[in-house]
PDB file of C-alpha atoms (C1' of nucleotides) in Angstrom:
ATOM      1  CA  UNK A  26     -91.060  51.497  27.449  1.00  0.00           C
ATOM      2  CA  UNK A  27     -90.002  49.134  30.360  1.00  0.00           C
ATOM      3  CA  UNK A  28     -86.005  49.420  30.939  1.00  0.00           C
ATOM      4  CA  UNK A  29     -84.515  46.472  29.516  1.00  0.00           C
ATOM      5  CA  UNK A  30     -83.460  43.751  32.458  1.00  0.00           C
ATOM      6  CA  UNK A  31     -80.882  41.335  31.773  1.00  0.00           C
ATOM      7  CA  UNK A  32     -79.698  39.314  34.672  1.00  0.00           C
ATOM      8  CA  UNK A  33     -76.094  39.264  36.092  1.00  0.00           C
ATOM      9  CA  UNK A  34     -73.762  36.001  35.500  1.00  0.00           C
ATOM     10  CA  UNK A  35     -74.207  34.368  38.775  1.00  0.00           C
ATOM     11  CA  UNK A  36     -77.743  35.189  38.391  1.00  0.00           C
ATOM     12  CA  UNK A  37     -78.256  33.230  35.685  1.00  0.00           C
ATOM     13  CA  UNK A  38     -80.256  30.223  35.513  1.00  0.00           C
ATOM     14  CA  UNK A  39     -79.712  26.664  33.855  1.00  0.00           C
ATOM     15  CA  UNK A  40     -83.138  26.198  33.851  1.00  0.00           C
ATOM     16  CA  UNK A  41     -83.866  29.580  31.853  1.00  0.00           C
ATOM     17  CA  UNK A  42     -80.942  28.409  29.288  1.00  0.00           C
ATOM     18  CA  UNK A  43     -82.723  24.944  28.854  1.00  0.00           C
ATOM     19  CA  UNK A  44     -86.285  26.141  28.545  1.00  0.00           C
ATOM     20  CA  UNK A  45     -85.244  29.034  26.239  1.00  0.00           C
ATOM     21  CA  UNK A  46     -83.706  27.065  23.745  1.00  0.00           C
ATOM     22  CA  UNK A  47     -85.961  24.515  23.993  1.00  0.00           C
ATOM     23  CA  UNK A  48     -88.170  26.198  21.298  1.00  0.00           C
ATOM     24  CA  UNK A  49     -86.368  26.080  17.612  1.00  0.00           C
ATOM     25  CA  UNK A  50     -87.345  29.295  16.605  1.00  0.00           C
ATOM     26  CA  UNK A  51     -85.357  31.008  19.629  1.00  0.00           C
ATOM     27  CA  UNK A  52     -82.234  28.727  18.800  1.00  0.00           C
ATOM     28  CA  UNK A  53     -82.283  29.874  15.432  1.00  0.00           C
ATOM     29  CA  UNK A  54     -82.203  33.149  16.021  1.00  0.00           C
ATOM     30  CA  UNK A  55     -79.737  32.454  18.929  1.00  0.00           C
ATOM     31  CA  UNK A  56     -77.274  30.946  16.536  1.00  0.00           C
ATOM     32  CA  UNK A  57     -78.057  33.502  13.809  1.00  0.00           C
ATOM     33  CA  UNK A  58     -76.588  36.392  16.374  1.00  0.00           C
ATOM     34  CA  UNK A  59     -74.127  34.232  17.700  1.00  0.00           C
ATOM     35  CA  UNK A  60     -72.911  33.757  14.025  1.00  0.00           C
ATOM     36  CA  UNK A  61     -72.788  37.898  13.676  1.00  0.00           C
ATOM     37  CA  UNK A  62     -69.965  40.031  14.631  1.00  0.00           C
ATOM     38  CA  UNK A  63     -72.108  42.986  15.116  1.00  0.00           C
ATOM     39  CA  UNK A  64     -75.441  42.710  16.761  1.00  0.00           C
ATOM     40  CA  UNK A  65     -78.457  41.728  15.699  1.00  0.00           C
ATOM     41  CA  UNK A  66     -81.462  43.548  15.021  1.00  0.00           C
ATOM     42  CA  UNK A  67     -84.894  41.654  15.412  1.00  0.00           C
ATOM     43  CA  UNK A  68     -86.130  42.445  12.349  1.00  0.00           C
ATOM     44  CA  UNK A  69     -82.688  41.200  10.718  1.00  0.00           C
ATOM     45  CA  UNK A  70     -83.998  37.544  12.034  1.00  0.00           C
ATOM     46  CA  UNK A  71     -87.435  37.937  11.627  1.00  0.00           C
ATOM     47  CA  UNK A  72     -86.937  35.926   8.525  1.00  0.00           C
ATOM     48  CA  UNK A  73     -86.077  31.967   9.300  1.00  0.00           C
ATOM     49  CA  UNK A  74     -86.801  30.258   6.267  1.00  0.00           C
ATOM     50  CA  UNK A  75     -90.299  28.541   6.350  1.00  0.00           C
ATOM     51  CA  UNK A  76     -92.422  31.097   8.413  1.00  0.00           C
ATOM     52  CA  UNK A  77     -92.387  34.783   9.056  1.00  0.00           C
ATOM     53  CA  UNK A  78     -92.680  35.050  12.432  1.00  0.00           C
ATOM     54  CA  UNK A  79     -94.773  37.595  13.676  1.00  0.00           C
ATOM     55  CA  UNK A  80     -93.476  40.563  15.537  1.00  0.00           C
ATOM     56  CA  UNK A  81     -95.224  40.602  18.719  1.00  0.00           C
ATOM     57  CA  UNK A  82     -93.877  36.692  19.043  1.00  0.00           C
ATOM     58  CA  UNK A  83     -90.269  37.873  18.247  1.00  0.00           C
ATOM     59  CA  UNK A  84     -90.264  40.401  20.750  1.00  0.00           C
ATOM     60  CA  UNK A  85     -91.337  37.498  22.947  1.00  0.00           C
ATOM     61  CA  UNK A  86     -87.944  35.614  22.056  1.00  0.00           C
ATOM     62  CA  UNK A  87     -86.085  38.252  22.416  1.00  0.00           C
ATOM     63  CA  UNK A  88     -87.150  39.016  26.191  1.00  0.00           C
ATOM     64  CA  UNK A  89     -87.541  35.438  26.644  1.00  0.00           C
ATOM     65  CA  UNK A  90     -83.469  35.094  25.158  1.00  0.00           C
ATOM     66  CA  UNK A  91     -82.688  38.355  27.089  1.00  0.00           C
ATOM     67  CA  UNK A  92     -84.085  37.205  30.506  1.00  0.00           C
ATOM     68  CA  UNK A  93     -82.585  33.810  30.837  1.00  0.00           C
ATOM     69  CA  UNK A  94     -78.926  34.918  30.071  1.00  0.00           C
ATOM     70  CA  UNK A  95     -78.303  34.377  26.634  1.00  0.00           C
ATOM     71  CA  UNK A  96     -78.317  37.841  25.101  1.00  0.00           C
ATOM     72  CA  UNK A  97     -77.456  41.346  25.678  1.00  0.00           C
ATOM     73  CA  UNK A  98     -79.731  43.766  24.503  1.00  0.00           C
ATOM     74  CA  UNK A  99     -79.249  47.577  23.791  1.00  0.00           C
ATOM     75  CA  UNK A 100     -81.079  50.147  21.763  1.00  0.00           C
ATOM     76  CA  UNK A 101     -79.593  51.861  19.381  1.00  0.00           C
ATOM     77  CA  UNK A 102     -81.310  54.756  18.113  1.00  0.00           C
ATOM     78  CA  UNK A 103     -84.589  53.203  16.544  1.00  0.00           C
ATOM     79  CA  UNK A 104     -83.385  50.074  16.744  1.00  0.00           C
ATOM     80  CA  UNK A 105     -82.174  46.899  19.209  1.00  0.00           C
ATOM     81  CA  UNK A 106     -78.683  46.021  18.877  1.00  0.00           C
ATOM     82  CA  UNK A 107     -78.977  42.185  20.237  1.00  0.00           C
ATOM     83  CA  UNK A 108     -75.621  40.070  20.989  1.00  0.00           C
ATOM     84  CA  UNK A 109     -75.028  36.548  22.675  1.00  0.00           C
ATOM     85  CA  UNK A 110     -73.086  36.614  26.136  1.00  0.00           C
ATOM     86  CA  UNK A 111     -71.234  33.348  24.965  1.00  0.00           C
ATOM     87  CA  UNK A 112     -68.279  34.544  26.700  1.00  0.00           C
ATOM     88  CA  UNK A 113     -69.528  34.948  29.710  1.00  0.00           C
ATOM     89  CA  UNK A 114     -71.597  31.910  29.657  1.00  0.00           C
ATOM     90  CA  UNK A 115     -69.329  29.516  29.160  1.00  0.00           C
ATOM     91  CA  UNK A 116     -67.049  30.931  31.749  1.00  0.00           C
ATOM     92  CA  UNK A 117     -70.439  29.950  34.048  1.00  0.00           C
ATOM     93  CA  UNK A 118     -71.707  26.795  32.395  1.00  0.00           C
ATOM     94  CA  UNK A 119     -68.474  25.532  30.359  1.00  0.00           C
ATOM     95  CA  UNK A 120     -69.457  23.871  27.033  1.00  0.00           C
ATOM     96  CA  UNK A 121     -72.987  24.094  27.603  1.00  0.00           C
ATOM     97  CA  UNK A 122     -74.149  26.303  24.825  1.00  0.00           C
ATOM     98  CA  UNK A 123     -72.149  24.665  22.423  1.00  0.00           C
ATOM     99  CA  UNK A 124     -73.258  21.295  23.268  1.00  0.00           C
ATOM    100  CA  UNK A 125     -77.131  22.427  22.655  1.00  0.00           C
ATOM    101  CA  UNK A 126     -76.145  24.299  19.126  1.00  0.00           C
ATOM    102  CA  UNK A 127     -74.265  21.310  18.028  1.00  0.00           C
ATOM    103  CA  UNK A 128     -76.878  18.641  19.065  1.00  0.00           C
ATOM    104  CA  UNK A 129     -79.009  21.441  16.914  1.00  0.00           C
ATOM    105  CA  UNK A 130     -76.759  20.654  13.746  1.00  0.00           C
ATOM    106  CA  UNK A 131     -76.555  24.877  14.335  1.00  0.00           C
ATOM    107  CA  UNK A 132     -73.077  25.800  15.871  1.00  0.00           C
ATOM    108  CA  UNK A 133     -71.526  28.484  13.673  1.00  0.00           C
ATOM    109  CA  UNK A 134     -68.389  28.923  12.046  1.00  0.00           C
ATOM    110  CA  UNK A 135     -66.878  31.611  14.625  1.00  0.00           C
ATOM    111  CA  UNK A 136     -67.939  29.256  17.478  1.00  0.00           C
ATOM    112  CA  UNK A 137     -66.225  26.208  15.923  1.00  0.00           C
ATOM    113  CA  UNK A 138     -62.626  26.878  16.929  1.00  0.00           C
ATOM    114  CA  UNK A 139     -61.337  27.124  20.965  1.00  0.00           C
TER     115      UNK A 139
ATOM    116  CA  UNK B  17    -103.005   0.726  30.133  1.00  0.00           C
ATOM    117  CA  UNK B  18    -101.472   2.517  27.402  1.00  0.00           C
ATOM    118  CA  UNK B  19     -97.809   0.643  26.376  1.00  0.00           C
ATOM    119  CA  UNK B  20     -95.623   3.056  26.785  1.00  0.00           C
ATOM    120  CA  UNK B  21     -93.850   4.514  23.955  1.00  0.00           C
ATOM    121  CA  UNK B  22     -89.732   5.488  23.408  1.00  0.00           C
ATOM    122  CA  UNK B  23     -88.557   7.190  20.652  1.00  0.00           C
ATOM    123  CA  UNK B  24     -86.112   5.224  18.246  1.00  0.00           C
ATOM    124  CA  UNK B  25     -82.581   7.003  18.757  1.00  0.00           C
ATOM    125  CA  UNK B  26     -83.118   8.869  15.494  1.00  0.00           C
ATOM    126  CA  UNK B  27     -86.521  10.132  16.261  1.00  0.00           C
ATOM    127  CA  UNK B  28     -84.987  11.546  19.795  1.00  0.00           C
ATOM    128  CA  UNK B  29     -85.268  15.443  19.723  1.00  0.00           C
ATOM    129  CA  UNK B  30     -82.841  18.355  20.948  1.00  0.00           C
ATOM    130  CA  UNK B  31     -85.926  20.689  21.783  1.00  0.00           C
ATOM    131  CA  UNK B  32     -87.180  17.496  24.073  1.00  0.00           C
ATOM    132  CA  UNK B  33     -84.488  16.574  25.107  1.00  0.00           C
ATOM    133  CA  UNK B  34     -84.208  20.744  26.539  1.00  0.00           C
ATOM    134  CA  UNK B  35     -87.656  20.704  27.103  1.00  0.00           C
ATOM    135  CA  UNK B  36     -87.754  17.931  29.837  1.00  0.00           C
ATOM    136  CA  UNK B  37     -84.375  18.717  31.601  1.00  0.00           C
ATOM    137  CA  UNK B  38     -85.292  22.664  31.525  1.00  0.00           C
ATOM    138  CA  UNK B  39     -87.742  21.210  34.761  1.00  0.00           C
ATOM    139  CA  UNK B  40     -85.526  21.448  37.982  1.00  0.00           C
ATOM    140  CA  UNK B  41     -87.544  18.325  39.390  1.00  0.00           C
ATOM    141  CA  UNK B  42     -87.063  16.499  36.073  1.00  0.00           C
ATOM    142  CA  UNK B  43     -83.487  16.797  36.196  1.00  0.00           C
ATOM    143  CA  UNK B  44     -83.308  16.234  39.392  1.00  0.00           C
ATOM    144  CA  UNK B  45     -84.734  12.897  38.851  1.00  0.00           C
ATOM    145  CA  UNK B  46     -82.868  11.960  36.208  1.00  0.00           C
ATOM    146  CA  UNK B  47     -79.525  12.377  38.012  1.00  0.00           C
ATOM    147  CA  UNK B  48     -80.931  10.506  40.510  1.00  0.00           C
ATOM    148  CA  UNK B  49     -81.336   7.636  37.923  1.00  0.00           C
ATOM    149  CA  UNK B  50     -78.206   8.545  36.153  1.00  0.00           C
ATOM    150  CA  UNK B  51     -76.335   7.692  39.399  1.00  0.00           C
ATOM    151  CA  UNK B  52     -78.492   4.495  40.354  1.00  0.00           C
ATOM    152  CA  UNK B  53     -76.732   1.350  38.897  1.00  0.00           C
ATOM    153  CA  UNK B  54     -79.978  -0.841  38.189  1.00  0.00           C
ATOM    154  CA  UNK B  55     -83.289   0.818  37.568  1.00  0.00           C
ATOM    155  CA  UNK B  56     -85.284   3.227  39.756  1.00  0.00           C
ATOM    156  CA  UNK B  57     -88.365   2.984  40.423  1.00  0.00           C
ATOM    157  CA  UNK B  58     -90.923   6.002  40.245  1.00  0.00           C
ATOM    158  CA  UNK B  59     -91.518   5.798  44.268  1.00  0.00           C
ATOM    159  CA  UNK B  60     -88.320   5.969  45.264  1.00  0.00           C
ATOM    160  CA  UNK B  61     -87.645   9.069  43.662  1.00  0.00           C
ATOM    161  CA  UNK B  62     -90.960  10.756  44.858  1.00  0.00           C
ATOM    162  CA  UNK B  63     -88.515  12.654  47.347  1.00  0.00           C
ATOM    163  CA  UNK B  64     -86.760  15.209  46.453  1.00  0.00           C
ATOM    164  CA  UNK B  65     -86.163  16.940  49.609  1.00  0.00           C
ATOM    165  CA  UNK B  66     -88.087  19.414  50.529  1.00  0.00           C
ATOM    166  CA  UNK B  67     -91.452  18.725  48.737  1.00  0.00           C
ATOM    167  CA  UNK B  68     -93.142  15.347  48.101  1.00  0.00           C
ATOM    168  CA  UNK B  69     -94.194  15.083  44.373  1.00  0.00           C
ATOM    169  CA  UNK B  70     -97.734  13.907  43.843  1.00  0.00           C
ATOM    170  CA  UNK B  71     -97.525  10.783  42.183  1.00  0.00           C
ATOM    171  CA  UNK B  72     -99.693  11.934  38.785  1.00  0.00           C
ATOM    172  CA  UNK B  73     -97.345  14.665  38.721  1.00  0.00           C
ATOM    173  CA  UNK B  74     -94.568  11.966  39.098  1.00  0.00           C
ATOM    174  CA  UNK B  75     -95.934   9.887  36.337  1.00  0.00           C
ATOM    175  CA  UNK B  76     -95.670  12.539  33.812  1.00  0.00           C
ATOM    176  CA  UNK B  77     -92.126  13.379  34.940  1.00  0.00           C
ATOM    177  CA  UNK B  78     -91.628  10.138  33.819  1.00  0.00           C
ATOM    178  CA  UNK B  79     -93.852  10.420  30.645  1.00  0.00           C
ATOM    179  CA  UNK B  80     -91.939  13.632  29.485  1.00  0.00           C
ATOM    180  CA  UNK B  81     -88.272  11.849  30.072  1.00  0.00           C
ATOM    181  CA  UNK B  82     -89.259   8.637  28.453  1.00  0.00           C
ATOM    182  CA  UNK B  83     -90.887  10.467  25.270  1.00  0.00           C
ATOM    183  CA  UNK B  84     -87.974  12.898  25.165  1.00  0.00           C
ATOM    184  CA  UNK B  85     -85.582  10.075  24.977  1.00  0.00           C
ATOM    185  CA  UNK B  86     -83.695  10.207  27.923  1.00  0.00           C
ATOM    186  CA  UNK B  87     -85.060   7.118  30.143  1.00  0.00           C
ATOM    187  CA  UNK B  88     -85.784   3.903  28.805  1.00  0.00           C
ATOM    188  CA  UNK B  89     -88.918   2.340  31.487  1.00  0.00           C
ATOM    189  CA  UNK B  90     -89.944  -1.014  31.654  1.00  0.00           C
ATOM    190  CA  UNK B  91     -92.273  -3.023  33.649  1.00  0.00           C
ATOM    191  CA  UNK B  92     -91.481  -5.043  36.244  1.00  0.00           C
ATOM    192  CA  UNK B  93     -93.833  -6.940  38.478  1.00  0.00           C
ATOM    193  CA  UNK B  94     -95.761  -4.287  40.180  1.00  0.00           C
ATOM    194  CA  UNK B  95     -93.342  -1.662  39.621  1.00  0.00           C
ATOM    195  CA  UNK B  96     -91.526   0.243  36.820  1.00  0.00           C
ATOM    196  CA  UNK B  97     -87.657   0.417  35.734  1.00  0.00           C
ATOM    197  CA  UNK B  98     -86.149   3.230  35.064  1.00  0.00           C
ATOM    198  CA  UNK B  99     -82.969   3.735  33.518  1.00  0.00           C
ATOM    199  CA  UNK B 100     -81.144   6.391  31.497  1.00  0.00           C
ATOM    200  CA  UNK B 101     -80.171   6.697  27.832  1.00  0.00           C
ATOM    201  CA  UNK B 102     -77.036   7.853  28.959  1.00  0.00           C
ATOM    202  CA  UNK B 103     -74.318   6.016  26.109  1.00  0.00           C
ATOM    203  CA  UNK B 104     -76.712   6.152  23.163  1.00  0.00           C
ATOM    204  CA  UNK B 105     -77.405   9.807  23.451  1.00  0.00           C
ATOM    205  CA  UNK B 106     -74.012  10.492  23.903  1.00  0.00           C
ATOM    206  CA  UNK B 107     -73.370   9.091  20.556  1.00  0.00           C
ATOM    207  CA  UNK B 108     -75.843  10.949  18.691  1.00  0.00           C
ATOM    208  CA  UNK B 109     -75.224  14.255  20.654  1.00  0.00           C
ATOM    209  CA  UNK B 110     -72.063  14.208  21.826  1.00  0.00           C
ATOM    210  CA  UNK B 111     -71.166  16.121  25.630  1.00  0.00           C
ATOM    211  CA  UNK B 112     -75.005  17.334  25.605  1.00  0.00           C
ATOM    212  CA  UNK B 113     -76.325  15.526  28.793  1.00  0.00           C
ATOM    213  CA  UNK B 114     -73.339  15.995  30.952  1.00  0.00           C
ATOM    214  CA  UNK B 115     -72.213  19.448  30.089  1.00  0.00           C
ATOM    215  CA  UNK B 116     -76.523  19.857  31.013  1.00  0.00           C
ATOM    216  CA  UNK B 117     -75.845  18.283  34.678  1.00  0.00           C
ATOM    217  CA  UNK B 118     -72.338  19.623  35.060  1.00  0.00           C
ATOM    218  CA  UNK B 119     -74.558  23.405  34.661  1.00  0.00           C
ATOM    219  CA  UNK B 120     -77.416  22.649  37.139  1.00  0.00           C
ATOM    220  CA  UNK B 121     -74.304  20.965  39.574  1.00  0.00           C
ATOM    221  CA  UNK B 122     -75.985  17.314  39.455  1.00  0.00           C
ATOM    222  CA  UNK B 123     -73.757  15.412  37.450  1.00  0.00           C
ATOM    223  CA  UNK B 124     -73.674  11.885  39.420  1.00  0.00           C
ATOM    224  CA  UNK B 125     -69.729  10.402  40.395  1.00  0.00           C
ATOM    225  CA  UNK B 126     -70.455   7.379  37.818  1.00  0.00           C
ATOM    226  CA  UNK B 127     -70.589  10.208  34.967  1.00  0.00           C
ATOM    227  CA  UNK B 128     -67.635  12.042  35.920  1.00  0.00           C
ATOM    228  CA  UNK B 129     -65.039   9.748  33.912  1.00  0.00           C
ATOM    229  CA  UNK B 130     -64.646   9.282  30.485  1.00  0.00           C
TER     230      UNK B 130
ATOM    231  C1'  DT C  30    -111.387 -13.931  45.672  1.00  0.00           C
ATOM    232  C1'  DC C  31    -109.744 -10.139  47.748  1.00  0.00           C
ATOM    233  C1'  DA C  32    -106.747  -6.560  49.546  1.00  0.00           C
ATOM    234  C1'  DA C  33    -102.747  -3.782  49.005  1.00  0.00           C
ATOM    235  C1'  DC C  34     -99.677  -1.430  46.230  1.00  0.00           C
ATOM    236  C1'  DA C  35     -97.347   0.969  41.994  1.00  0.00           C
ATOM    237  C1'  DG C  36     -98.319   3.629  38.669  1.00  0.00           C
ATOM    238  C1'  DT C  37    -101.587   5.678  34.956  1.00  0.00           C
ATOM    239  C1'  DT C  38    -105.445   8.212  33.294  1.00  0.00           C
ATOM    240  C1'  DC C  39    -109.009  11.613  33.675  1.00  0.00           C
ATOM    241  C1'  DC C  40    -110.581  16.075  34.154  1.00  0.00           C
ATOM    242  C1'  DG C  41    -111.216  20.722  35.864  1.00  0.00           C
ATOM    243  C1'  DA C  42    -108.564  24.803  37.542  1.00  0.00           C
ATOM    244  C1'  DA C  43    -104.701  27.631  36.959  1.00  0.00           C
ATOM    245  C1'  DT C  44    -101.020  29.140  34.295  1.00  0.00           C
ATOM    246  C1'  DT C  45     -98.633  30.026  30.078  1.00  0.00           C
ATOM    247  C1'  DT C  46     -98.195  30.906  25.190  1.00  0.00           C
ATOM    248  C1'  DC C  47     -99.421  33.119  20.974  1.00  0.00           C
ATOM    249  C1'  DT C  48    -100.405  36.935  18.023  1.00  0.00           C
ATOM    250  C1'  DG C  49    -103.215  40.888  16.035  1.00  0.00           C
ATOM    251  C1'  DA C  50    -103.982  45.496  17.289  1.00  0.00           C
ATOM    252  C1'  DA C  51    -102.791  49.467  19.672  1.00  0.00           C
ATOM    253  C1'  DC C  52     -99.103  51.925  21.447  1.00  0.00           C
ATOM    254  C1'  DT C  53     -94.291  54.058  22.455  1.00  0.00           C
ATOM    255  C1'  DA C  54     -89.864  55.738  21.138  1.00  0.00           C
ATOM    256  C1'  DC C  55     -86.661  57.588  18.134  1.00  0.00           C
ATOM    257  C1'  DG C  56     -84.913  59.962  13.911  1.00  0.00           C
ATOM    258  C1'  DG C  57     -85.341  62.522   9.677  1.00  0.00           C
ATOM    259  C1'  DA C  58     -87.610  65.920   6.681  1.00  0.00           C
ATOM    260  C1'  DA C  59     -89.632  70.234   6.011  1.00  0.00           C
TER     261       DA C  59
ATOM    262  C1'  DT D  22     -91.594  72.495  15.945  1.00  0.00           C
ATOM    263  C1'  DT D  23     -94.620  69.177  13.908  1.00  0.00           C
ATOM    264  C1'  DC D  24     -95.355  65.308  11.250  1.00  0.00           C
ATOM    265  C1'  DC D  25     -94.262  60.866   9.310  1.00  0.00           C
ATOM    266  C1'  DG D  26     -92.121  56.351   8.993  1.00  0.00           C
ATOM    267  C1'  DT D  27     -89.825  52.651  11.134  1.00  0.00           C
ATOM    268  C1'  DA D  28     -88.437  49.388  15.095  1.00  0.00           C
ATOM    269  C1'  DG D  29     -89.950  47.312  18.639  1.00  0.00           C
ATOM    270  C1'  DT D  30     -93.091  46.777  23.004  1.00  0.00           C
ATOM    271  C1'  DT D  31     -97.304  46.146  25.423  1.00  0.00           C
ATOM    272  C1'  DC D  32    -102.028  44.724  25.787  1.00  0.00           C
ATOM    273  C1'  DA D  33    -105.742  41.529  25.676  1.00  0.00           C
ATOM    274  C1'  DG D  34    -108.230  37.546  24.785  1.00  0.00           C
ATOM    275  C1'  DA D  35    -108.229  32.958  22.598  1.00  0.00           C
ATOM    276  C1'  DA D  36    -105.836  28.634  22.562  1.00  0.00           C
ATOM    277  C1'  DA D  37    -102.798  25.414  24.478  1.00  0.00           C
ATOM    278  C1'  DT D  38    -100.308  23.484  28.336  1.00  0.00           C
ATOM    279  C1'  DT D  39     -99.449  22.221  33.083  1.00  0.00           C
ATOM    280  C1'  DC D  40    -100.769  20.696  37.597  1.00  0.00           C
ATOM    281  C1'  DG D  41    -102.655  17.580  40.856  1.00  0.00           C
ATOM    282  C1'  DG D  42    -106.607  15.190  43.319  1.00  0.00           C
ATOM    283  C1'  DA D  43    -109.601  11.401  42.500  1.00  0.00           C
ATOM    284  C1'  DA D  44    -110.708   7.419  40.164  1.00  0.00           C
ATOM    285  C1'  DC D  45    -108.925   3.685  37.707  1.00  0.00           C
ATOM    286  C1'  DT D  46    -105.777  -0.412  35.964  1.00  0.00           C
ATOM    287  C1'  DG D  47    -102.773  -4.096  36.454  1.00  0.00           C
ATOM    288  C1'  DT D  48     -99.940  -7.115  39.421  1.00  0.00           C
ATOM    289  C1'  DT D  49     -98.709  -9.782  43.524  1.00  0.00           C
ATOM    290  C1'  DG D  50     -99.470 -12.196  47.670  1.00  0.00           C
ATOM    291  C1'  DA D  51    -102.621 -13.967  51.204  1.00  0.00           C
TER     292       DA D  51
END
DNA sequence: TCAACAGTTCCGAATTTCTGAACTACGGAA
DNA sequence: TTCCGTAGTTCAGAAATTCGGAACTGTTGA
């Protein structure tokens, strides 16, 4: 398997933020991690309600979430532990990310306060 | 030709709204109009420095921004209007366009009080 | 009536997205 | 060690989208 590649902060790309959570299924599963204190795994979010989204596609997301900035990924044994880089982002691109989960109706609780 | 159609500001979509200003041209034209105080027209914005747009690509720039929700276009003569959206969508998603151009480094002087 | 101009539509080529199937990687059991 | 099960990735081809040149539409002015 390919080593994982996430980009640095200044590396990071509005353009990548804006078309990756331009697709609902990513911002769901975006806002899922960024609503969970420990990370993520992919098959922990495989699950969004009306569709089961197939694995091969939510691998997609994830290197799709992973490459533009938005995640950290890291294996874990035999699974992927996935976490935002809200942090860091917002030091880069202040208020962005919470401006797109909130016009999304999908900011969570821990991101509500600051 | 075809009138040309803009959502109501209930119908207007996050995901579009990402979707057209996740295009580094798009967004460039649209803080070009965000900073013009009447209407632009599609021609004048055909330059973005260092490429010339072709205009059918140009007309679907415009397409995708009017159908997203963030220009209003309206004919006028021989030419088309463009303006933004600008104070509605700010009501119905609150900080999303500017903390979008503030992030790509395009937000125009008129947007930078309030 | 005609020519020029602004912009749109059409359509084929190129690119991207989607997802089932095959595959890789790791951990646990025996 | 070998085998099995699980988590996730990669591959490949079908489907959908994007791009842009050429043809077209609608408007104004001569």
């Amino acid at each position: 398997m390919r080593p994982l590649f996430h980009p640095a902060l200044e590396d990071i790309k509005p353009e990548a933020i804006l078309y990756a959570l331009s697709d609902p299924e990513r911002v769901a599963i975006f806002s899922k991690l960024a609503g969970t204190a420990c990370g993520g795994t992919c098959s922990a979010l495989a699950d969004l309600g009306d569709r089961v989204i197939p694995k091969s596609s939510l691998s997609n997301h994830f290197k799709v979430l992973r490459e533009s900035g938005l995640i950290r990924s890291e294996r874990q044994g035999v699974e992927m532990r996935n976490q935002t880089r809200c942090p860091e982002l917002d030091e880069r691109f202040p208020g962005l990310v919470r401006a797109i989960l909130t016009a999304y109706g999908q900011l969570p609780e821990q991101l509500k306060t600051g």
